[in-house]
PDB file of C-alpha atoms and ligand atoms in Angstrom:
ATOM      1  CA  MET A 294      93.829  68.970 146.637  1.00  0.00           C
ATOM      2  CA  ALA A 295      89.902  69.877 146.217  1.00  0.00           C
ATOM      3  CA  ASN A 296      88.359  70.101 142.583  1.00  0.00           C
ATOM      4  CA  LYS A 297      86.830  73.485 142.323  1.00  0.00           C
ATOM      5  CA  ILE A 298      84.100  72.710 139.784  1.00  0.00           C
ATOM      6  CA  GLY A 299      83.140  75.786 137.713  1.00  0.00           C
ATOM      7  CA  VAL A 300      79.738  75.040 135.655  1.00  0.00           C
ATOM      8  CA  LEU A 301      78.009  76.580 133.166  1.00  0.00           C
ATOM      9  CA  VAL A 302      74.351  76.558 132.002  1.00  0.00           C
ATOM     10  CA  SER A 303      71.287  78.035 129.992  1.00  0.00           C
ATOM     11  CA  GLY A 304      68.176  76.344 130.845  1.00  0.00           C
ATOM     12  CA  GLY A 305      66.723  73.692 133.079  1.00  0.00           C
ATOM     13  CA  GLY A 306      69.751  72.599 134.992  1.00  0.00           C
ATOM     14  CA  THR A 307      68.877  69.188 135.579  1.00  0.00           C
ATOM     15  CA  ASN A 308      72.061  68.248 134.588  1.00  0.00           C
ATOM     16  CA  LEU A 309      73.425  70.407 137.596  1.00  0.00           C
ATOM     17  CA  GLN A 310      71.536  68.985 139.753  1.00  0.00           C
ATOM     18  CA  SER A 311      72.171  65.629 139.276  1.00  0.00           C
ATOM     19  CA  ILE A 312      76.087  66.952 139.773  1.00  0.00           C
ATOM     20  CA  ILE A 313      74.946  68.560 142.993  1.00  0.00           C
ATOM     21  CA  ASP A 314      73.092  65.283 144.412  1.00  0.00           C
ATOM     22  CA  GLN A 315      75.635  63.317 143.841  1.00  0.00           C
ATOM     23  CA  ILE A 316      78.705  65.414 145.316  1.00  0.00           C
ATOM     24  CA  HIS A 317      76.116  65.402 148.167  1.00  0.00           C
ATOM     25  CA  LEU A 318      74.922  62.470 148.477  1.00  0.00           C
ATOM     26  CA  SER A 319      78.302  60.250 147.937  1.00  0.00           C
ATOM     27  CA  PRO A 320      80.774  63.199 148.221  1.00  0.00           C
ATOM     28  CA  PHE A 321      84.387  62.837 146.305  1.00  0.00           C
ATOM     29  CA  ASP A 322      87.456  65.517 146.150  1.00  0.00           C
ATOM     30  CA  ALA A 323      85.351  68.502 145.054  1.00  0.00           C
ATOM     31  CA  SER A 324      83.161  71.153 145.300  1.00  0.00           C
ATOM     32  CA  ILE A 325      81.115  73.495 142.984  1.00  0.00           C
ATOM     33  CA  ASN A 326      82.516  76.725 143.404  1.00  0.00           C
ATOM     34  CA  CYS A 327      80.466  78.711 141.205  1.00  0.00           C
ATOM     35  CA  VAL A 328      77.857  78.424 138.305  1.00  0.00           C
ATOM     36  CA  ILE A 329      77.424  80.567 135.532  1.00  0.00           C
ATOM     37  CA  SER A 330      74.320  81.388 133.236  1.00  0.00           C
ATOM     38  CA  ASN A 331      74.306  83.085 130.094  1.00  0.00           C
ATOM     39  CA  ARG A 332      70.691  83.695 130.206  1.00  0.00           C
ATOM     40  CA  PRO A 333      69.004  85.411 132.962  1.00  0.00           C
ATOM     41  CA  ASP A 334      65.918  83.374 133.489  1.00  0.00           C
ATOM     42  CA  ALA A 335      67.648  80.150 133.755  1.00  0.00           C
ATOM     43  CA  TYR A 336      66.173  77.893 136.041  1.00  0.00           C
ATOM     44  CA  ALA A 337      69.442  76.062 136.979  1.00  0.00           C
ATOM     45  CA  LEU A 338      70.108  79.612 138.209  1.00  0.00           C
ATOM     46  CA  GLN A 339      67.425  78.893 141.446  1.00  0.00           C
ATOM     47  CA  ARG A 340      68.888  75.430 141.591  1.00  0.00           C
ATOM     48  CA  ALA A 341      72.159  77.154 142.584  1.00  0.00           C
ATOM     49  CA  GLN A 342      70.433  79.360 145.257  1.00  0.00           C
ATOM     50  CA  GLN A 343      68.768  76.300 146.616  1.00  0.00           C
ATOM     51  CA  ALA A 344      71.966  74.690 147.140  1.00  0.00           C
ATOM     52  CA  ALA A 345      73.640  77.420 148.279  1.00  0.00           C
ATOM     53  CA  ILE A 346      76.287  77.988 145.397  1.00  0.00           C
ATOM     54  CA  PRO A 347      77.371  80.691 144.031  1.00  0.00           C
ATOM     55  CA  HIS A 348      76.011  81.764 140.654  1.00  0.00           C
ATOM     56  CA  HIS A 349      76.434  85.161 138.055  1.00  0.00           C
ATOM     57  CA  VAL A 350      74.436  85.683 134.970  1.00  0.00           C
ATOM     58  CA  VAL A 351      77.044  86.296 132.269  1.00  0.00           C
ATOM     59  CA  LYS A 352      75.302  87.453 129.491  1.00  0.00           C
ATOM     60  CA  HIS A 353      76.633  86.781 125.755  1.00  0.00           C
ATOM     61  CA  GLY A 354      73.931  89.509 124.193  1.00  0.00           C
ATOM     62  CA  ASP A 355      76.443  92.163 126.064  1.00  0.00           C
ATOM     63  CA  TYR A 356      79.427  91.532 124.485  1.00  0.00           C
ATOM     64  CA  THR A 357      80.124  92.567 120.927  1.00  0.00           C
ATOM     65  CA  GLN A 358      83.246  89.713 121.005  1.00  0.00           C
ATOM     66  CA  ARG A 359      83.085  85.921 121.491  1.00  0.00           C
ATOM     67  CA  VAL A 360      86.931  86.130 122.946  1.00  0.00           C
ATOM     68  CA  ASP A 361      85.021  89.125 125.555  1.00  0.00           C
ATOM     69  CA  PHE A 362      82.534  87.464 126.502  1.00  0.00           C
ATOM     70  CA  GLU A 363      84.743  84.197 127.344  1.00  0.00           C
ATOM     71  CA  THR A 364      86.761  86.187 129.194  1.00  0.00           C
ATOM     72  CA  ALA A 365      84.315  87.584 131.436  1.00  0.00           C
ATOM     73  CA  LEU A 366      84.003  83.785 132.425  1.00  0.00           C
ATOM     74  CA  ILE A 367      87.267  83.349 132.662  1.00  0.00           C
ATOM     75  CA  SER A 368      87.154  86.258 134.863  1.00  0.00           C
ATOM     76  CA  VAL A 369      84.460  85.364 137.359  1.00  0.00           C
ATOM     77  CA  PHE A 370      85.617  81.361 137.814  1.00  0.00           C
ATOM     78  CA  GLU A 371      88.652  83.176 138.475  1.00  0.00           C
ATOM     79  CA  GLN A 372      87.210  84.566 141.827  1.00  0.00           C
ATOM     80  CA  TYR A 373      86.157  80.937 143.137  1.00  0.00           C
ATOM     81  CA  GLN A 374      89.400  79.472 141.500  1.00  0.00           C
ATOM     82  CA  VAL A 375      87.822  77.054 139.181  1.00  0.00           C
ATOM     83  CA  ASP A 376      89.919  74.512 137.944  1.00  0.00           C
ATOM     84  CA  LEU A 377      86.956  72.018 136.153  1.00  0.00           C
ATOM     85  CA  VAL A 378      84.836  73.367 134.000  1.00  0.00           C
ATOM     86  CA  CYS A 379      81.297  71.238 133.347  1.00  0.00           C
ATOM     87  CA  LEU A 380      79.094  72.018 130.265  1.00  0.00           C
ATOM     88  CA  ALA A 381      75.215  71.430 131.443  1.00  0.00           C
ATOM     89  CA  GLY A 382      72.869  72.001 129.090  1.00  0.00           C
ATOM     90  CA  PHE A 383      75.106  74.997 127.930  1.00  0.00           C
ATOM     91  CA  MET A 384      73.862  76.636 124.574  1.00  0.00           C
ATOM     92  CA  ARG A 385      77.292  78.681 123.551  1.00  0.00           C
ATOM     93  CA  VAL A 386      79.828  77.816 121.241  1.00  0.00           C
ATOM     94  CA  LEU A 387      82.929  78.623 123.086  1.00  0.00           C
ATOM     95  CA  GLU A 388      86.152  79.379 121.364  1.00  0.00           C
ATOM     96  CA  PRO A 389      89.719  77.966 121.341  1.00  0.00           C
ATOM     97  CA  GLY A 390      91.006  80.411 123.823  1.00  0.00           C
ATOM     98  CA  PHE A 391      88.637  79.362 126.736  1.00  0.00           C
ATOM     99  CA  ILE A 392      89.115  75.827 125.815  1.00  0.00           C
ATOM    100  CA  THR A 393      92.911  76.506 126.263  1.00  0.00           C
ATOM    101  CA  HIS A 394      92.596  78.222 128.816  1.00  0.00           C
ATOM    102  CA  TYR A 395      91.091  74.750 131.114  1.00  0.00           C
ATOM    103  CA  GLU A 396      92.947  72.364 128.751  1.00  0.00           C
ATOM    104  CA  GLY A 397      91.780  69.300 129.385  1.00  0.00           C
ATOM    105  CA  ARG A 398      89.382  70.223 132.236  1.00  0.00           C
ATOM    106  CA  ILE A 399      86.131  70.656 130.444  1.00  0.00           C
ATOM    107  CA  LEU A 400      83.625  67.866 130.395  1.00  0.00           C
ATOM    108  CA  ASN A 401      80.591  68.025 128.081  1.00  0.00           C
ATOM    109  CA  ILE A 402      77.333  66.388 128.375  1.00  0.00           C
ATOM    110  CA  HIS A 403      75.623  65.511 124.728  1.00  0.00           C
ATOM    111  CA  PRO A 404      71.641  64.052 124.030  1.00  0.00           C
ATOM    112  CA  SER A 405      73.316  61.795 121.537  1.00  0.00           C
ATOM    113  CA  LEU A 406      75.479  58.932 120.569  1.00  0.00           C
ATOM    114  CA  LEU A 407      78.870  60.920 119.245  1.00  0.00           C
ATOM    115  CA  PRO A 408      79.575  61.021 116.582  1.00  0.00           C
ATOM    116  CA  HIS A 409      75.769  61.402 115.301  1.00  0.00           C
ATOM    117  CA  PHE A 410      73.092  63.941 116.056  1.00  0.00           C
ATOM    118  CA  ARG A 411      76.491  66.877 116.635  1.00  0.00           C
ATOM    119  CA  GLY A 412      73.950  70.382 117.507  1.00  0.00           C
ATOM    120  CA  LEU A 413      70.634  70.646 118.273  1.00  0.00           C
ATOM    121  CA  HIS A 414      67.638  68.698 117.899  1.00  0.00           C
ATOM    122  CA  THR A 415      69.337  65.332 118.117  1.00  0.00           C
ATOM    123  CA  HIS A 416      65.930  63.179 119.589  1.00  0.00           C
ATOM    124  CA  GLN A 417      64.045  64.663 116.441  1.00  0.00           C
ATOM    125  CA  ARG A 418      67.111  63.611 113.961  1.00  0.00           C
ATOM    126  CA  ALA A 419      67.267  60.336 115.322  1.00  0.00           C
ATOM    127  CA  LEU A 420      63.829  59.759 114.654  1.00  0.00           C
ATOM    128  CA  ASP A 421      63.834  61.438 111.320  1.00  0.00           C
ATOM    129  CA  GLN A 422      66.821  59.289 110.224  1.00  0.00           C
ATOM    130  CA  GLN A 423      65.082  56.050 111.766  1.00  0.00           C
ATOM    131  CA  HIS A 424      68.307  55.028 113.629  1.00  0.00           C
ATOM    132  CA  THR A 425      67.348  51.883 116.644  1.00  0.00           C
ATOM    133  CA  GLN A 426      69.669  53.409 119.307  1.00  0.00           C
ATOM    134  CA  HIS A 427      70.004  56.878 120.953  1.00  0.00           C
ATOM    135  CA  GLY A 428      71.311  58.246 124.017  1.00  0.00           C
ATOM    136  CA  CYS A 429      74.031  60.537 126.085  1.00  0.00           C
ATOM    137  CA  SER A 430      77.392  60.919 125.163  1.00  0.00           C
ATOM    138  CA  VAL A 431      80.072  62.678 127.969  1.00  0.00           C
ATOM    139  CA  HIS A 432      83.264  64.041 126.028  1.00  0.00           C
ATOM    140  CA  PHE A 433      86.092  66.354 126.974  1.00  0.00           C
ATOM    141  CA  ALA A 434      85.164  69.612 125.133  1.00  0.00           C
ATOM    142  CA  THR A 435      87.524  71.152 122.762  1.00  0.00           C
ATOM    143  CA  ALA A 436      87.243  73.671 120.066  1.00  0.00           C
ATOM    144  CA  GLU A 437      85.583  71.645 117.552  1.00  0.00           C
ATOM    145  CA  LEU A 438      81.579  71.975 119.008  1.00  0.00           C
ATOM    146  CA  ASP A 439      80.616  67.943 120.484  1.00  0.00           C
ATOM    147  CA  GLY A 440      83.620  66.990 118.991  1.00  0.00           C
ATOM    148  CA  GLY A 441      86.207  66.665 122.043  1.00  0.00           C
ATOM    149  CA  PRO A 442      87.542  62.665 122.740  1.00  0.00           C
ATOM    150  CA  LEU A 443      84.892  60.323 124.247  1.00  0.00           C
ATOM    151  CA  VAL A 444      84.551  59.037 127.597  1.00  0.00           C
ATOM    152  CA  LEU A 445      81.424  57.490 128.334  1.00  0.00           C
ATOM    153  CA  GLN A 446      78.059  56.374 126.596  1.00  0.00           C
ATOM    154  CA  ALA A 447      74.655  55.608 127.665  1.00  0.00           C
ATOM    155  CA  HIS A 448      71.966  53.256 125.031  1.00  0.00           C
ATOM    156  CA  GLU A 449      68.243  54.228 124.324  1.00  0.00           C
ATOM    157  CA  THR A 450      66.902  51.714 122.547  1.00  0.00           C
ATOM    158  CA  ILE A 451      64.231  53.775 120.257  1.00  0.00           C
ATOM    159  CA  LEU A 452      60.726  52.780 120.394  1.00  0.00           C
ATOM    160  CA  LYS A 453      58.454  52.527 117.765  1.00  0.00           C
ATOM    161  CA  ASN A 454      56.026  55.209 119.144  1.00  0.00           C
ATOM    162  CA  ASP A 455      58.521  56.977 120.406  1.00  0.00           C
ATOM    163  CA  THR A 456      58.355  61.354 120.040  1.00  0.00           C
ATOM    164  CA  ALA A 457      61.404  63.384 120.355  1.00  0.00           C
ATOM    165  CA  GLU A 458      60.100  64.330 123.570  1.00  0.00           C
ATOM    166  CA  SER A 459      59.438  60.719 125.182  1.00  0.00           C
ATOM    167  CA  LEU A 460      62.898  59.773 123.931  1.00  0.00           C
ATOM    168  CA  ALA A 461      64.296  62.905 125.286  1.00  0.00           C
ATOM    169  CA  ALA A 462      62.981  62.035 128.599  1.00  0.00           C
ATOM    170  CA  ARG A 463      64.561  58.612 128.400  1.00  0.00           C
ATOM    171  CA  VAL A 464      68.167  60.241 127.589  1.00  0.00           C
ATOM    172  CA  LEU A 465      68.030  62.493 130.057  1.00  0.00           C
ATOM    173  CA  VAL A 466      67.620  60.060 132.909  1.00  0.00           C
ATOM    174  CA  LYS A 467      70.685  58.414 131.736  1.00  0.00           C
ATOM    175  CA  GLU A 468      73.006  61.900 131.048  1.00  0.00           C
ATOM    176  CA  HIS A 469      71.887  62.390 135.235  1.00  0.00           C
ATOM    177  CA  ILE A 470      74.100  58.864 135.814  1.00  0.00           C
ATOM    178  CA  ILE A 471      76.418  59.591 133.172  1.00  0.00           C
ATOM    179  CA  TYR A 472      78.002  62.905 133.938  1.00  0.00           C
ATOM    180  CA  PRO A 473      78.121  62.484 137.215  1.00  0.00           C
ATOM    181  CA  MET A 474      79.856  59.451 136.989  1.00  0.00           C
ATOM    182  CA  CYS A 475      82.613  60.605 134.463  1.00  0.00           C
ATOM    183  CA  ILE A 476      83.006  63.869 136.436  1.00  0.00           C
ATOM    184  CA  LYS A 477      84.005  61.655 139.991  1.00  0.00           C
ATOM    185  CA  TRP A 478      86.404  59.899 137.698  1.00  0.00           C
ATOM    186  CA  LEU A 479      87.896  63.226 136.335  1.00  0.00           C
ATOM    187  CA  CYS A 480      88.024  64.686 139.915  1.00  0.00           C
ATOM    188  CA  GLU A 481      89.479  61.454 140.984  1.00  0.00           C
ATOM    189  CA  GLY A 482      92.340  60.775 138.290  1.00  0.00           C
ATOM    190  CA  THR A 483      90.798  57.592 137.222  1.00  0.00           C
ATOM    191  CA  ILE A 484      90.271  59.691 133.099  1.00  0.00           C
ATOM    192  CA  PHE A 485      91.919  62.199 132.510  1.00  0.00           C
ATOM    193  CA  CYS A 486      92.729  63.880 128.751  1.00  0.00           C
ATOM    194  CA  LYS A 487      95.818  64.574 127.005  1.00  0.00           C
ATOM    195  CA  ASN A 488      96.876  65.585 123.329  1.00  0.00           C
ATOM    196  CA  GLU A 489      92.760  65.708 122.567  1.00  0.00           C
ATOM    197  CA  ILE A 490      93.034  62.047 123.834  1.00  0.00           C
ATOM    198  CA  ALA A 491      91.226  60.871 126.487  1.00  0.00           C
ATOM    199  CA  TYR A 492      92.444  57.965 129.159  1.00  0.00           C
ATOM    200  CA  HIS A 493      90.767  55.751 130.818  1.00  0.00           C
ATOM    201  CA  ALA A 494      92.464  53.559 134.167  1.00  0.00           C
ATOM    202  CA  GLY A 495      96.170  54.729 132.209  1.00  0.00           C
ATOM    203  CA  LYS A 496      95.044  53.548 128.810  1.00  0.00           C
ATOM    204  CA  PRO A 497      93.893  55.724 125.807  1.00  0.00           C
ATOM    205  CA  LEU A 498      90.423  55.128 124.547  1.00  0.00           C
ATOM    206  CA  LYS A 499      90.350  54.264 121.478  1.00  0.00           C
ATOM    207  CA  GLN A 500      86.080  54.115 121.462  1.00  0.00           C
ATOM    208  CA  PRO A 501      83.709  55.207 124.296  1.00  0.00           C
ATOM    209  CA  LEU A 502      83.168  52.905 127.454  1.00  0.00           C
ATOM    210  CA  ARG A 503      79.068  52.144 127.346  1.00  0.00           C
ATOM    211  CA  LEU A 504      76.910  52.363 130.788  1.00  0.00           C
ATOM    212  CA  ASP A 505      75.450  48.997 130.324  1.00  0.00           C
ATOM    213  CA  GLU A 506      79.263  47.075 130.375  1.00  0.00           C
ATOM    214  CA  ILE A 507      80.492  49.155 133.040  1.00  0.00           C
ATOM    215  CA  SER A 508      77.958  48.798 135.465  1.00  0.00           C
ATOM    216  CA  ALA A 509      77.674  44.525 134.563  1.00  0.00           C
TER     217      ALA A 509
HETATM  218  C1  LIG B 616      70.457  67.901 128.572  1.00  0.00           C
HETATM  219  O1  LIG B 616      69.801  66.899 127.106  1.00  0.00           O
HETATM  220  C2  LIG B 616      71.409  68.079 127.911  1.00  0.00           C
HETATM  221  O2  LIG B 616      72.351  67.549 127.367  1.00  0.00           O
HETATM  222  C3  LIG B 616      71.223  69.348 126.837  1.00  0.00           C
HETATM  223  O3  LIG B 616      70.430  70.280 127.285  1.00  0.00           O
HETATM  224  C4  LIG B 616      69.258  69.057 127.942  1.00  0.00           C
HETATM  225  C5  LIG B 616      69.204  70.003 128.750  1.00  0.00           C
HETATM  226  O4  LIG B 616      69.393  69.562 129.897  1.00  0.00           O
HETATM  227  N1  LIG B 616      72.143  70.476 126.747  1.00  0.00           N
HETATM  228  P1  LIG B 616      69.463  70.769 131.416  1.00  0.00           P
HETATM  229  O5  LIG B 616      68.574  69.826 131.995  1.00  0.00           O
HETATM  230  O6  LIG B 616      69.507  72.184 131.329  1.00  0.00           O
HETATM  231  O7  LIG B 616      70.846  70.117 132.308  1.00  0.00           O
END
Protein backbone atom coordinates (compact mmCIF):
# COMPACT_ATOMS: atom_id res chain seq x y z
CA MET A 1 0.00 0.00 0.00
CA ALA A 2 1.53 3.29 -1.09
CA ASN A 3 3.13 5.39 1.59
CA LYS A 4 1.37 8.74 1.85
CA ILE A 5 3.99 11.33 2.67
CA GLY A 6 3.33 14.65 4.37
CA VAL A 7 6.19 17.17 4.30
CA LEU A 8 6.64 19.98 6.83
CA VAL A 9 8.63 22.96 5.56
CA SER A 10 9.54 26.49 6.61
CA GLY A 11 11.97 27.77 4.01
CA GLY A 12 13.46 27.34 0.56
CA GLY A 13 12.39 23.72 0.22
CA THR A 14 15.46 22.28 -1.53
CA ASN A 15 15.05 19.10 0.51
CA LEU A 16 11.38 18.95 -0.49
CA GLN A 17 12.50 19.35 -4.09
CA SER A 18 14.96 16.47 -3.75
CA ILE A 19 12.15 14.22 -2.50
CA ILE A 20 9.86 15.33 -5.34
CA ASP A 21 12.62 14.67 -7.87
CA GLN A 22 13.52 11.27 -6.40
CA ILE A 23 9.90 10.06 -6.57
CA HIS A 24 9.58 11.44 -10.11
CA LEU A 25 12.86 10.09 -11.45
CA SER A 26 12.91 6.69 -9.80
CA PRO A 27 9.44 6.05 -8.44
CA PHE A 28 8.97 3.98 -5.34
CA ASP A 29 5.84 3.03 -3.42
CA ALA A 30 5.09 6.52 -2.14
CA SER A 31 3.46 9.79 -2.99
CA ILE A 32 3.73 13.24 -1.44
CA ASN A 33 0.11 13.87 -0.53
CA CYS A 34 0.53 17.21 1.21
CA VAL A 35 3.03 19.94 2.07
CA ILE A 36 2.47 22.21 5.04
CA SER A 37 4.52 25.31 5.80
CA ASN A 38 4.32 27.28 9.02
CA ARG A 39 5.47 30.32 7.02
CA PRO A 40 3.34 31.74 4.19
CA ASP A 41 6.41 33.12 2.40
CA ALA A 42 8.29 29.81 2.21
CA TYR A 43 9.52 29.18 -1.33
CA ALA A 44 8.90 25.50 -0.59
CA LEU A 45 5.21 26.27 -1.18
CA GLN A 46 6.03 27.39 -4.74
CA ARG A 47 7.86 24.14 -5.28
CA ALA A 48 4.78 22.19 -4.11
CA GLN A 49 2.58 24.29 -6.39
CA GLN A 50 4.87 23.63 -9.39
CA ALA A 51 4.70 19.91 -8.62
CA ALA A 52 0.89 20.05 -8.28
CA ILE A 53 1.12 18.86 -4.67
CA PRO A 54 -1.63 20.06 -2.28
CA HIS A 55 -0.08 22.60 0.08
CA HIS A 56 -1.28 24.52 3.10
CA VAL A 57 -0.02 27.19 5.47
CA VAL A 58 -0.55 26.58 9.16
CA LYS A 59 0.99 29.53 10.98
CA HIS A 60 2.35 28.72 14.44
CA GLY A 61 1.64 32.34 15.40
CA ASP A 62 -2.10 31.73 14.99
CA TYR A 63 -2.08 29.42 18.01
CA THR A 64 -1.36 30.37 21.59
CA GLN A 65 -0.70 26.74 22.53
CA ARG A 66 1.85 24.57 20.70
CA VAL A 67 -0.50 21.61 21.07
CA ASP A 68 -3.22 23.48 19.11
CA PHE A 69 -0.75 24.25 16.33
CA GLU A 70 0.16 20.59 16.09
CA THR A 71 -3.46 19.48 16.22
CA ALA A 72 -4.00 21.75 13.22
CA LEU A 73 -1.05 20.16 11.41
CA ILE A 74 -2.41 16.68 12.08
CA SER A 75 -5.94 17.57 10.97
CA VAL A 76 -4.62 18.84 7.63
CA PHE A 77 -2.48 15.73 7.17
CA GLU A 78 -5.46 13.51 8.07
CA GLN A 79 -7.37 15.03 5.13
CA TYR A 80 -4.70 13.49 2.89
CA GLN A 81 -4.32 10.18 4.82
CA VAL A 82 -0.67 11.03 5.53
CA ASP A 83 1.09 8.10 7.23
CA LEU A 84 4.74 9.21 6.95
CA VAL A 85 6.00 12.67 7.90
CA CYS A 86 9.20 14.23 6.54
CA LEU A 87 10.57 17.33 8.24
CA ALA A 88 12.39 19.25 5.51
CA GLY A 89 13.84 22.51 6.74
CA PHE A 90 10.98 22.73 9.24
CA MET A 91 11.99 25.17 11.94
CA ARG A 92 9.53 24.36 14.73
CA VAL A 93 10.09 21.97 17.63
CA LEU A 94 7.39 19.31 17.69
CA GLU A 95 5.70 18.31 20.93
CA PRO A 96 5.47 14.71 22.13
CA GLY A 97 1.81 14.52 21.07
CA PHE A 98 2.67 14.97 17.40
CA ILE A 99 5.61 12.57 17.63
CA THR A 100 3.43 9.90 19.28
CA HIS A 101 0.71 10.33 16.67
CA TYR A 102 3.17 9.36 13.93
CA GLU A 103 5.19 6.99 16.13
CA GLY A 104 8.31 5.90 14.31
CA ARG A 105 7.13 7.40 11.02
CA ILE A 106 8.78 10.82 11.16
CA LEU A 107 12.14 11.49 9.51
CA ASN A 108 14.29 14.59 9.79
CA ILE A 109 17.34 15.88 7.96
CA HIS A 110 19.81 17.89 10.01
CA PRO A 111 22.89 19.73 8.70
CA SER A 112 25.49 18.34 11.11
CA LEU A 113 27.06 15.05 12.16
CA LEU A 114 24.71 14.45 15.09
CA PRO A 115 25.03 14.30 18.02
CA HIS A 116 27.34 17.25 17.30
CA PHE A 117 25.64 20.61 16.82
CA ARG A 118 21.99 20.01 17.49
CA GLY A 119 19.92 23.13 16.83
CA LEU A 120 20.81 26.05 14.61
CA HIS A 121 23.87 27.62 12.92
CA THR A 122 25.56 24.24 12.66
CA HIS A 123 28.08 25.18 9.96
CA GLN A 124 29.40 28.27 11.76
CA ARG A 125 29.63 26.32 15.01
CA ALA A 126 31.66 23.57 13.31
CA LEU A 127 34.04 26.24 11.95
CA ASP A 128 34.23 28.06 15.30
CA GLN A 129 35.11 24.83 17.07
CA GLN A 130 37.69 23.99 14.36
CA HIS A 131 36.19 20.63 13.49
CA THR A 132 37.83 18.97 10.51
CA GLN A 133 34.80 16.88 9.58
CA HIS A 134 31.21 18.08 9.20
CA GLY A 135 28.18 16.81 7.32
CA CYS A 136 24.51 15.92 7.62
CA SER A 137 22.34 13.32 9.31
CA VAL A 138 19.01 11.64 8.73
CA HIS A 139 17.30 10.46 11.89
CA PHE A 140 13.91 9.40 13.15
CA ALA A 141 12.36 12.38 14.90
CA THR A 142 11.50 12.08 18.57
CA ALA A 143 10.38 14.69 21.10
CA GLU A 144 14.05 15.47 21.72
CA LEU A 145 15.19 18.19 19.29
CA ASP A 146 17.55 16.62 16.72
CA GLY A 147 17.94 13.76 19.17
CA GLY A 148 16.19 10.80 17.59
CA PRO A 149 17.87 7.54 16.47
CA LEU A 150 20.34 8.14 13.65
CA VAL A 151 20.04 6.32 10.33
CA LEU A 152 22.52 7.71 7.78
CA GLN A 153 25.21 10.38 7.66
CA ALA A 154 27.24 12.00 4.90
CA HIS A 155 30.60 13.58 5.69
CA GLU A 156 32.28 16.70 4.35
CA THR A 157 35.87 17.67 5.10
CA ILE A 158 36.11 21.25 6.32
CA LEU A 159 38.54 23.22 4.14
CA LYS A 160 40.79 25.85 5.64
CA ASN A 161 39.19 28.67 3.66
CA ASP A 162 35.63 27.48 4.24
CA THR A 163 32.98 29.93 5.33
CA ALA A 164 29.62 28.89 6.80
CA GLU A 165 28.12 29.54 3.37
CA SER A 166 30.64 27.49 1.37
CA LEU A 167 30.40 24.62 3.86
CA ALA A 168 26.58 24.76 3.93
CA ALA A 169 26.46 24.58 0.14
CA ARG A 170 28.55 21.37 0.05
CA VAL A 171 26.59 19.82 2.93
CA LEU A 172 23.28 20.67 1.24
CA VAL A 173 24.29 18.65 -1.82
CA LYS A 174 24.80 15.61 0.44
CA GLU A 175 21.47 16.28 2.20
CA HIS A 176 19.76 15.93 -1.14
CA ILE A 177 21.34 12.50 -1.54
CA ILE A 178 20.83 10.94 1.87
CA TYR A 179 17.35 12.21 2.64
CA PRO A 180 15.53 10.75 -0.40
CA MET A 181 17.56 7.56 0.09
CA CYS A 182 16.31 7.14 3.66
CA ILE A 183 12.73 8.02 2.74
CA LYS A 184 12.81 5.32 0.05
CA TRP A 185 14.27 2.86 2.59
CA LEU A 186 11.49 3.66 5.08
CA CYS A 187 8.81 3.27 2.39
CA GLU A 188 10.27 -0.08 1.36
CA GLY A 189 10.73 -1.32 4.91
CA THR A 190 14.56 -1.39 4.70
CA ILE A 191 14.63 0.84 7.78
CA PHE A 192 12.18 1.20 10.59
CA CYS A 193 12.13 2.57 14.12
CA LYS A 194 10.97 0.59 17.14
CA ASN A 195 11.19 1.76 20.76
CA GLU A 196 13.36 4.66 19.58
CA ILE A 197 15.88 2.29 18.01
CA ALA A 198 16.58 2.54 14.28
CA TYR A 199 16.85 -0.72 12.34
CA HIS A 200 18.41 -1.28 8.93
CA ALA A 201 17.88 -4.57 7.13
CA GLY A 202 16.41 -5.97 10.34
CA LYS A 203 19.44 -5.15 12.49
CA PRO A 204 19.54 -2.39 15.15
CA LEU A 205 21.87 0.46 14.20
CA LYS A 206 24.37 1.00 17.01
CA GLN A 207 25.75 3.88 14.96
CA PRO A 208 24.55 5.60 11.82
CA LEU A 209 25.42 4.22 8.41
CA ARG A 210 27.92 6.28 6.38
CA LEU A 211 27.14 7.29 2.82
CA ASP A 212 30.78 6.88 1.82
CA GLU A 213 30.65 3.27 2.96
CA ILE A 214 27.29 2.08 1.68
CA SER A 215 27.79 3.65 -1.74
CA ALA A 216 31.23 2.03 -2.09
C1 LIG B 1 19.00 22.69 5.11
O1 LIG B 1 20.37 22.68 5.48
C2 LIG B 1 18.23 21.88 6.13
O2 LIG B 1 18.97 20.79 6.63
C3 LIG B 1 18.02 22.90 7.19
O3 LIG B 1 17.67 24.07 6.48
C4 LIG B 1 18.40 24.09 5.24
C5 LIG B 1 17.48 24.48 4.11
O4 LIG B 1 16.57 23.44 3.91
N1 LIG B 1 17.03 22.51 8.13
P1 LIG B 1 15.52 23.51 2.68
O5 LIG B 1 16.28 24.06 1.49
O6 LIG B 1 14.41 24.44 3.11
O7 LIG B 1 15.09 22.11 2.48
